[in-house]
CSV table of C-alpha atoms and ligand atoms in Angstrom, one decimal:
chain,number,residue,atom,x,y,z
A,1,MET,CA,70.7,40.5,59.3
A,2,ASN,CA,70.6,42.6,56.1
A,3,ARG,CA,66.9,43.6,56.0
A,4,ILE,CA,66.0,47.1,55.1
A,5,ALA,CA,64.3,49.2,57.8
A,6,LEU,CA,62.7,52.6,57.6
A,7,VAL,CA,61.9,54.7,60.7
A,8,THR,CA,59.7,57.8,60.3
A,9,GLY,CA,60.5,60.7,62.5
A,10,GLY,CA,63.8,58.9,63.0
A,11,VAL,CA,66.2,61.7,63.8
A,12,THR,CA,65.2,62.4,67.4
A,13,GLY,CA,63.7,60.8,70.4
A,14,ILE,CA,62.2,57.3,70.2
A,15,GLY,CA,62.7,57.3,66.4
A,16,ALA,CA,66.5,58.0,66.7
A,17,ALA,CA,66.9,55.4,69.5
A,18,THR,CA,65.1,52.9,67.3
A,19,SER,CA,67.1,53.6,64.2
A,20,LEU,CA,70.4,53.3,66.2
A,21,ALA,CA,69.2,50.1,67.8
A,22,LEU,CA,68.2,48.6,64.4
A,23,LYS,CA,71.6,49.6,63.0
A,24,ALA,CA,73.4,48.0,66.0
A,25,ALA,CA,71.4,44.8,65.4
A,26,GLY,CA,72.7,44.7,61.8
A,27,TYR,CA,69.7,46.0,59.8
A,28,ARG,CA,70.2,48.4,56.9
A,29,VAL,CA,68.4,51.5,58.3
A,30,CYS,CA,67.2,54.7,56.9
A,31,VAL,CA,65.1,57.4,58.4
A,32,ASN,CA,62.5,59.9,57.4
A,33,TYR,CA,62.3,63.3,58.9
A,34,LEU,CA,60.7,66.7,58.2
A,35,GLY,CA,61.9,70.2,58.9
A,36,ASN,CA,64.9,69.5,61.2
A,37,GLU,CA,67.5,69.8,58.4
A,38,ALA,CA,70.5,70.5,60.7
A,39,GLY,CA,69.5,67.7,63.1
A,40,ALA,CA,69.1,65.3,60.2
A,41,GLU,CA,72.4,66.2,58.6
A,42,ALA,CA,74.2,65.8,62.0
A,43,PHE,CA,72.4,62.5,62.7
A,44,GLY,CA,73.3,61.1,59.2
A,45,ARG,CA,76.9,62.3,59.5
A,46,SER,CA,77.5,60.8,62.9
A,47,ASN,CA,75.8,57.5,62.4
A,48,GLY,CA,76.1,56.9,58.7
A,49,ILE,CA,72.3,56.4,58.5
A,50,PRO,CA,70.7,57.8,55.3
A,51,THR,CA,68.1,60.5,55.9
A,52,PHE,CA,65.1,61.3,53.7
A,53,ALA,CA,62.9,64.3,54.0
A,54,TRP,CA,59.1,64.1,53.4
A,55,ASP,CA,55.9,64.9,55.1
A,56,VAL,CA,54.1,61.7,56.4
A,57,ALA,CA,50.8,63.5,56.3
A,58,ASP,CA,51.2,63.8,52.5
A,59,PHE,CA,50.0,60.6,50.8
A,60,ASP,CA,51.9,61.2,47.5
A,61,ALA,CA,55.1,62.3,49.3
A,62,CYS,CA,55.1,59.0,51.2
A,63,ALA,CA,54.7,57.0,48.0
A,64,HIS,CA,57.6,59.0,46.4
A,65,GLY,CA,59.7,58.8,49.5
A,66,VAL,CA,59.3,55.0,49.8
A,67,ALA,CA,60.1,54.6,46.1
A,68,GLU,CA,63.2,56.7,46.5
A,69,VAL,CA,64.3,54.5,49.4
A,70,ALA,CA,63.6,51.4,47.3
A,71,ALA,CA,65.7,52.8,44.5
A,72,LYS,CA,68.6,53.7,46.7
A,73,LEU,CA,68.6,50.8,49.2
A,74,GLY,CA,66.1,48.2,48.1
A,75,PRO,CA,62.5,47.5,49.2
A,76,VAL,CA,61.4,48.4,52.7
A,77,GLU,CA,61.0,45.2,54.8
A,78,ILE,CA,60.6,46.8,58.2
A,79,LEU,CA,58.6,50.0,58.8
A,80,VAL,CA,58.5,51.8,62.1
A,81,ASN,CA,55.8,54.5,62.1
A,82,ASN,CA,57.1,56.8,64.8
A,83,ALA,CA,56.5,60.3,63.4
A,84,GLY,CA,54.0,62.2,65.4
A,85,ILE,CA,53.2,65.5,67.0
A,86,THR,CA,51.1,66.8,69.9
A,87,ARG,CA,48.9,69.9,69.9
A,88,ASP,CA,47.6,69.8,73.4
A,89,SER,CA,44.5,71.7,74.4
A,90,MET,CA,41.4,71.1,76.4
A,91,LEU,CA,38.6,70.3,73.9
A,92,HIS,CA,36.7,73.4,74.8
A,93,LYS,CA,39.7,75.5,73.5
A,94,MET,CA,40.8,73.2,70.7
A,95,THR,CA,41.0,74.6,67.2
A,96,LYS,CA,40.1,72.8,64.1
A,97,GLU,CA,43.8,73.1,63.1
A,98,GLN,CA,45.0,71.5,66.3
A,99,TRP,CA,42.6,68.6,65.8
A,100,ARG,CA,43.4,68.1,62.1
A,101,SER,CA,47.2,68.4,62.3
A,102,VAL,CA,47.4,65.6,64.9
A,103,ILE,CA,44.9,63.3,63.1
A,104,ASP,CA,46.6,63.9,59.8
A,105,ILE,CA,50.2,63.4,60.9
A,106,ASP,CA,49.9,60.8,63.7
A,107,LEU,CA,47.1,58.6,62.3
A,108,GLY,CA,47.0,59.7,58.6
A,109,GLY,CA,50.8,59.3,58.5
A,110,CYS,CA,50.4,55.7,59.7
A,111,PHE,CA,48.0,55.0,56.8
A,112,ASN,CA,50.0,56.8,54.2
A,113,MET,CA,53.2,55.0,55.1
A,114,CYS,CA,51.7,51.5,55.5
A,115,ARG,CA,49.9,52.0,52.2
A,116,ALA,CA,53.2,52.9,50.5
A,117,VAL,CA,55.0,49.7,51.7
A,118,ILE,CA,52.3,47.1,51.9
A,119,GLU,CA,52.1,46.0,48.3
A,120,SER,CA,55.8,45.3,48.1
A,121,MET,CA,55.7,43.4,51.4
A,122,ARG,CA,52.8,41.3,50.2
A,123,GLU,CA,54.7,40.5,47.0
A,124,ARG,CA,57.7,39.4,49.0
A,125,ASN,CA,55.7,37.5,51.6
A,126,PHE,CA,57.6,39.2,54.4
A,127,GLY,CA,57.2,42.4,56.4
A,128,ARG,CA,57.3,43.9,59.8
A,129,ILE,CA,55.4,47.0,60.8
A,130,VAL,CA,55.5,48.6,64.2
A,131,ASN,CA,53.2,51.5,64.9
A,132,ILE,CA,54.3,53.8,67.8
A,133,SER,CA,51.1,54.5,69.7
A,134,SER,CA,50.9,55.8,73.2
A,135,VAL,CA,49.7,55.0,76.7
A,136,ASN,CA,47.4,58.0,76.2
A,137,GLY,CA,45.8,56.1,73.3
A,138,LEU,CA,44.9,53.4,75.8
A,139,MET,CA,43.9,55.5,78.9
A,140,GLY,CA,43.2,59.0,77.6
A,141,GLN,CA,44.7,62.2,78.9
A,142,ALA,CA,43.1,65.5,79.6
A,143,GLY,CA,44.2,68.0,77.0
A,144,GLN,CA,44.7,65.3,74.4
A,145,THR,CA,41.4,64.4,72.7
A,146,ASN,CA,43.2,64.8,69.4
A,147,TYR,CA,46.3,62.8,70.3
A,148,ALA,CA,44.4,60.1,72.2
A,149,ALA,CA,42.0,59.6,69.3
A,150,ALA,CA,44.9,59.3,66.8
A,151,LYS,CA,46.9,57.0,69.0
A,152,ALA,CA,43.8,54.8,69.8
A,153,GLY,CA,43.1,54.8,66.1
A,154,MET,CA,46.5,53.4,65.4
A,155,ILE,CA,45.8,50.5,67.6
A,156,GLY,CA,42.6,49.6,65.7
A,157,PHE,CA,44.4,50.1,62.4
A,158,THR,CA,47.2,47.8,63.6
A,159,LYS,CA,44.7,45.0,64.4
A,160,ALA,CA,42.9,45.3,61.1
A,161,LEU,CA,46.0,45.4,59.0
A,162,ALA,CA,47.5,42.5,61.0
A,163,LEU,CA,44.4,40.4,60.0
A,164,GLU,CA,44.8,41.3,56.4
A,165,SER,CA,48.6,40.7,56.4
A,166,ALA,CA,49.1,37.5,58.5
A,167,PRO,CA,48.7,35.1,55.5
A,168,ARG,CA,51.5,37.0,53.7
A,169,GLY,CA,54.1,36.7,56.4
A,170,ILE,CA,53.7,40.3,57.5
A,171,THR,CA,53.3,41.2,61.2
A,172,VAL,CA,51.8,44.5,62.3
A,173,ASN,CA,52.1,45.5,65.9
A,174,ALA,CA,51.9,48.6,68.0
A,175,ILE,CA,53.9,49.8,70.9
A,176,ALA,CA,52.3,52.0,73.5
A,177,PRO,CA,55.1,53.9,75.3
A,178,GLY,CA,54.5,55.7,78.5
A,179,TYR,CA,55.9,59.2,79.0
A,180,THR,CA,59.4,59.1,77.6
A,181,LYS,CA,62.4,61.4,77.9
A,182,THR,CA,62.1,63.2,74.6
A,183,ASP,CA,61.6,66.7,73.2
A,184,MET,CA,57.9,66.0,73.0
A,185,VAL,CA,57.5,65.4,76.7
A,186,ALA,CA,59.9,68.2,77.5
A,187,THR,CA,57.2,70.6,76.2
A,188,VAL,CA,54.8,69.6,79.0
A,189,ARG,CA,54.6,72.3,81.7
A,190,PRO,CA,57.0,71.2,84.5
A,191,ASP,CA,54.3,71.2,87.3
A,192,ILE,CA,52.0,69.1,85.1
A,193,LEU,CA,54.9,66.8,84.2
A,194,LYS,CA,55.7,66.3,87.8
A,195,MET,CA,52.2,65.1,88.5
A,196,ILE,CA,52.3,62.8,85.6
A,197,VAL,CA,55.7,61.2,86.7
A,198,ASP,CA,54.4,60.9,90.3
A,199,ALA,CA,51.6,58.8,89.0
A,200,VAL,CA,54.0,56.3,87.3
A,201,PRO,CA,54.7,53.3,89.6
A,202,ALA,CA,58.3,53.3,88.3
A,203,ARG,CA,58.5,57.0,89.3
A,204,ARG,CA,60.4,58.1,86.2
A,205,LEU,CA,60.2,58.7,82.5
A,206,ALA,CA,61.0,55.9,80.1
A,207,LEU,CA,64.3,56.2,78.2
A,208,PRO,CA,63.9,56.2,74.3
A,209,GLU,CA,66.2,53.1,74.3
A,210,GLU,CA,63.7,51.2,76.4
A,211,ILE,CA,61.0,51.8,73.8
A,212,ALA,CA,63.4,50.9,71.0
A,213,ARG,CA,64.2,47.6,72.6
A,214,GLY,CA,60.5,46.6,72.2
A,215,ALA,CA,60.6,47.5,68.5
A,216,ILE,CA,63.8,45.4,67.9
A,217,PHE,CA,62.0,42.5,69.4
A,218,LEU,CA,58.9,42.9,67.3
A,219,VAL,CA,60.7,43.3,64.0
A,220,SER,CA,62.9,40.3,64.4
A,221,ASP,CA,62.4,37.3,62.0
A,222,LYS,CA,61.7,35.2,65.1
A,223,ALA,CA,58.8,37.3,66.2
A,224,GLY,CA,56.8,36.1,63.2
A,225,PHE,CA,53.9,34.7,65.2
A,226,ILE,CA,53.2,37.9,67.1
A,227,THR,CA,50.8,40.1,65.3
A,228,GLY,CA,48.0,42.6,66.1
A,229,GLU,CA,49.4,43.1,69.5
A,230,THR,CA,50.0,46.3,71.5
A,231,LEU,CA,53.1,46.2,73.6
A,232,SER,CA,52.9,48.6,76.6
A,233,ILE,CA,56.2,50.0,77.9
A,234,ASN,CA,55.0,52.4,80.6
A,235,GLY,CA,56.6,51.6,84.0
A,236,GLY,CA,53.4,50.2,85.3
A,237,ARG,CA,51.3,53.3,84.6
A,238,TYR,CA,48.5,51.4,82.8
A,239,MET,CA,47.8,47.7,82.4
A,240,SER,CA,45.3,46.8,79.8
B,1,LIG,N1,41.8,66.5,84.4
B,1,LIG,C1,40.7,67.3,84.4
B,1,LIG,N2,40.7,68.6,84.3
B,1,LIG,C2,41.9,69.1,84.1
B,1,LIG,C3,43.1,68.4,84.1
B,1,LIG,C4,43.0,67.0,84.3
B,1,LIG,N3,44.1,66.2,84.3
B,1,LIG,N4,44.2,69.2,84.0
B,1,LIG,C5,43.6,70.5,83.9
B,1,LIG,N5,42.3,70.4,84.0
B,1,LIG,C6,41.4,71.5,84.1
B,1,LIG,C7,41.9,72.6,85.0
B,1,LIG,O1,41.5,72.4,86.3
B,1,LIG,C8,41.3,73.9,84.4
B,1,LIG,O2,39.9,74.0,84.8
B,1,LIG,P1,39.2,75.4,84.9
B,1,LIG,O3,39.3,76.0,83.5
B,1,LIG,O4,37.9,75.1,85.3
B,1,LIG,O5,40.1,76.2,85.9
B,1,LIG,C9,41.2,73.5,82.9
B,1,LIG,O6,41.4,72.1,82.8
B,1,LIG,C10,42.4,74.2,82.1
B,1,LIG,O7,43.6,73.7,82.7
B,1,LIG,P2,44.9,74.5,82.5
B,1,LIG,O8,44.9,75.8,83.2
B,1,LIG,O9,46.1,73.6,82.7
B,1,LIG,O10,44.8,74.9,80.9
B,1,LIG,P3,45.9,75.3,79.9
B,1,LIG,O11,45.1,75.8,78.7
B,1,LIG,O12,46.9,76.2,80.5
B,1,LIG,O13,46.6,73.9,79.6
B,1,LIG,C11,46.9,71.8,78.7
B,1,LIG,C12,45.9,72.9,79.1
B,1,LIG,C13,47.9,72.4,77.6
B,1,LIG,C14,46.2,70.7,78.0
B,1,LIG,C15,47.7,71.4,79.9
B,1,LIG,O14,46.9,70.9,80.9
B,1,LIG,C16,48.7,70.2,79.6
B,1,LIG,O15,49.8,70.5,79.1
B,1,LIG,N6,48.4,69.0,80.0
B,1,LIG,C17,49.2,67.8,79.8
B,1,LIG,C18,48.9,67.2,78.5
B,1,LIG,C19,49.8,66.0,78.3
B,1,LIG,O16,50.0,65.1,79.1
B,1,LIG,N7,50.5,66.0,77.2
B,1,LIG,C20,51.5,65.0,76.9
B,1,LIG,C21,52.4,65.4,75.8
B,1,LIG,S1,53.7,64.2,75.6
B,1,LIG,C22,52.9,62.9,74.9
B,1,LIG,O17,51.8,62.9,74.5
B,1,LIG,C23,53.7,61.7,74.6
B,1,LIG,C24,53.0,60.5,75.0
B,1,LIG,O18,52.6,59.7,74.1
B,1,LIG,C25,52.8,60.2,76.4
């Protein structure tokens, strides 16, 4: 399988696991990242996966980044929107900046990146988009009004774009991971994280590779009739 796949936030965590799984499955993979220069350099060197730096919250940077990928590798046929941040705070303490940054990066990034690839996918009558949402977009989480709003927004976005894109052979799906063993989850206070894990029927965090496996399934050519769906991978924590 020689299709070209782009994973945002692809140097660490779920993004890195997804990039590696795509490469192992035979796709031509490249990743986007921002800020983590040393990590990106080491990732690219050890895996031979090209890395491209831009800010997914910046509309023009996404357009330029996708054009650069197209010039170097070819048109993006598979997009995994994984880049995201948390800025946890109870709403009564949340700043405008905490709200805006999460909405701009997590949800705005999804729009910016889809917008940058969709015309070429439509022209080619093929595309696979996977938006990495969250269990907390489905069930909410105290301290995450910003993140839950952005991740729930990605699910509505996924459904709307799936409807627009189905006639062109493009599928658009979301994955809603539960709490996963990543740097993002490692920032949660240990006592709070213990309570969270205790509430997971499987009694553990997901591994990034377990989320990546869902993405590999959804982007395959044979998954062409699955669109607008949200695949929960959460150890039984929430069943919608
Ligand atoms: N439900 C209701 N109220 C809660 C609560 C809960 N689950 N947790 C805390 N509160 C209340 C506390 O009782 C406290 O009340 P009082 O002010 O009346 O005493 C108040 O909220 C403040 O609680 P804290 O002392 O904990 O406040 P804090 O400012 O120190 O911390 C917080 C707030 C940063 C949001 C912290 O509670 C926290 O980190 N929560 C976890 C958030 C979380 O799950 N983040 C996930 C990050 S990873 C991720 O998001 C990946 C993914 O997709 C799953």
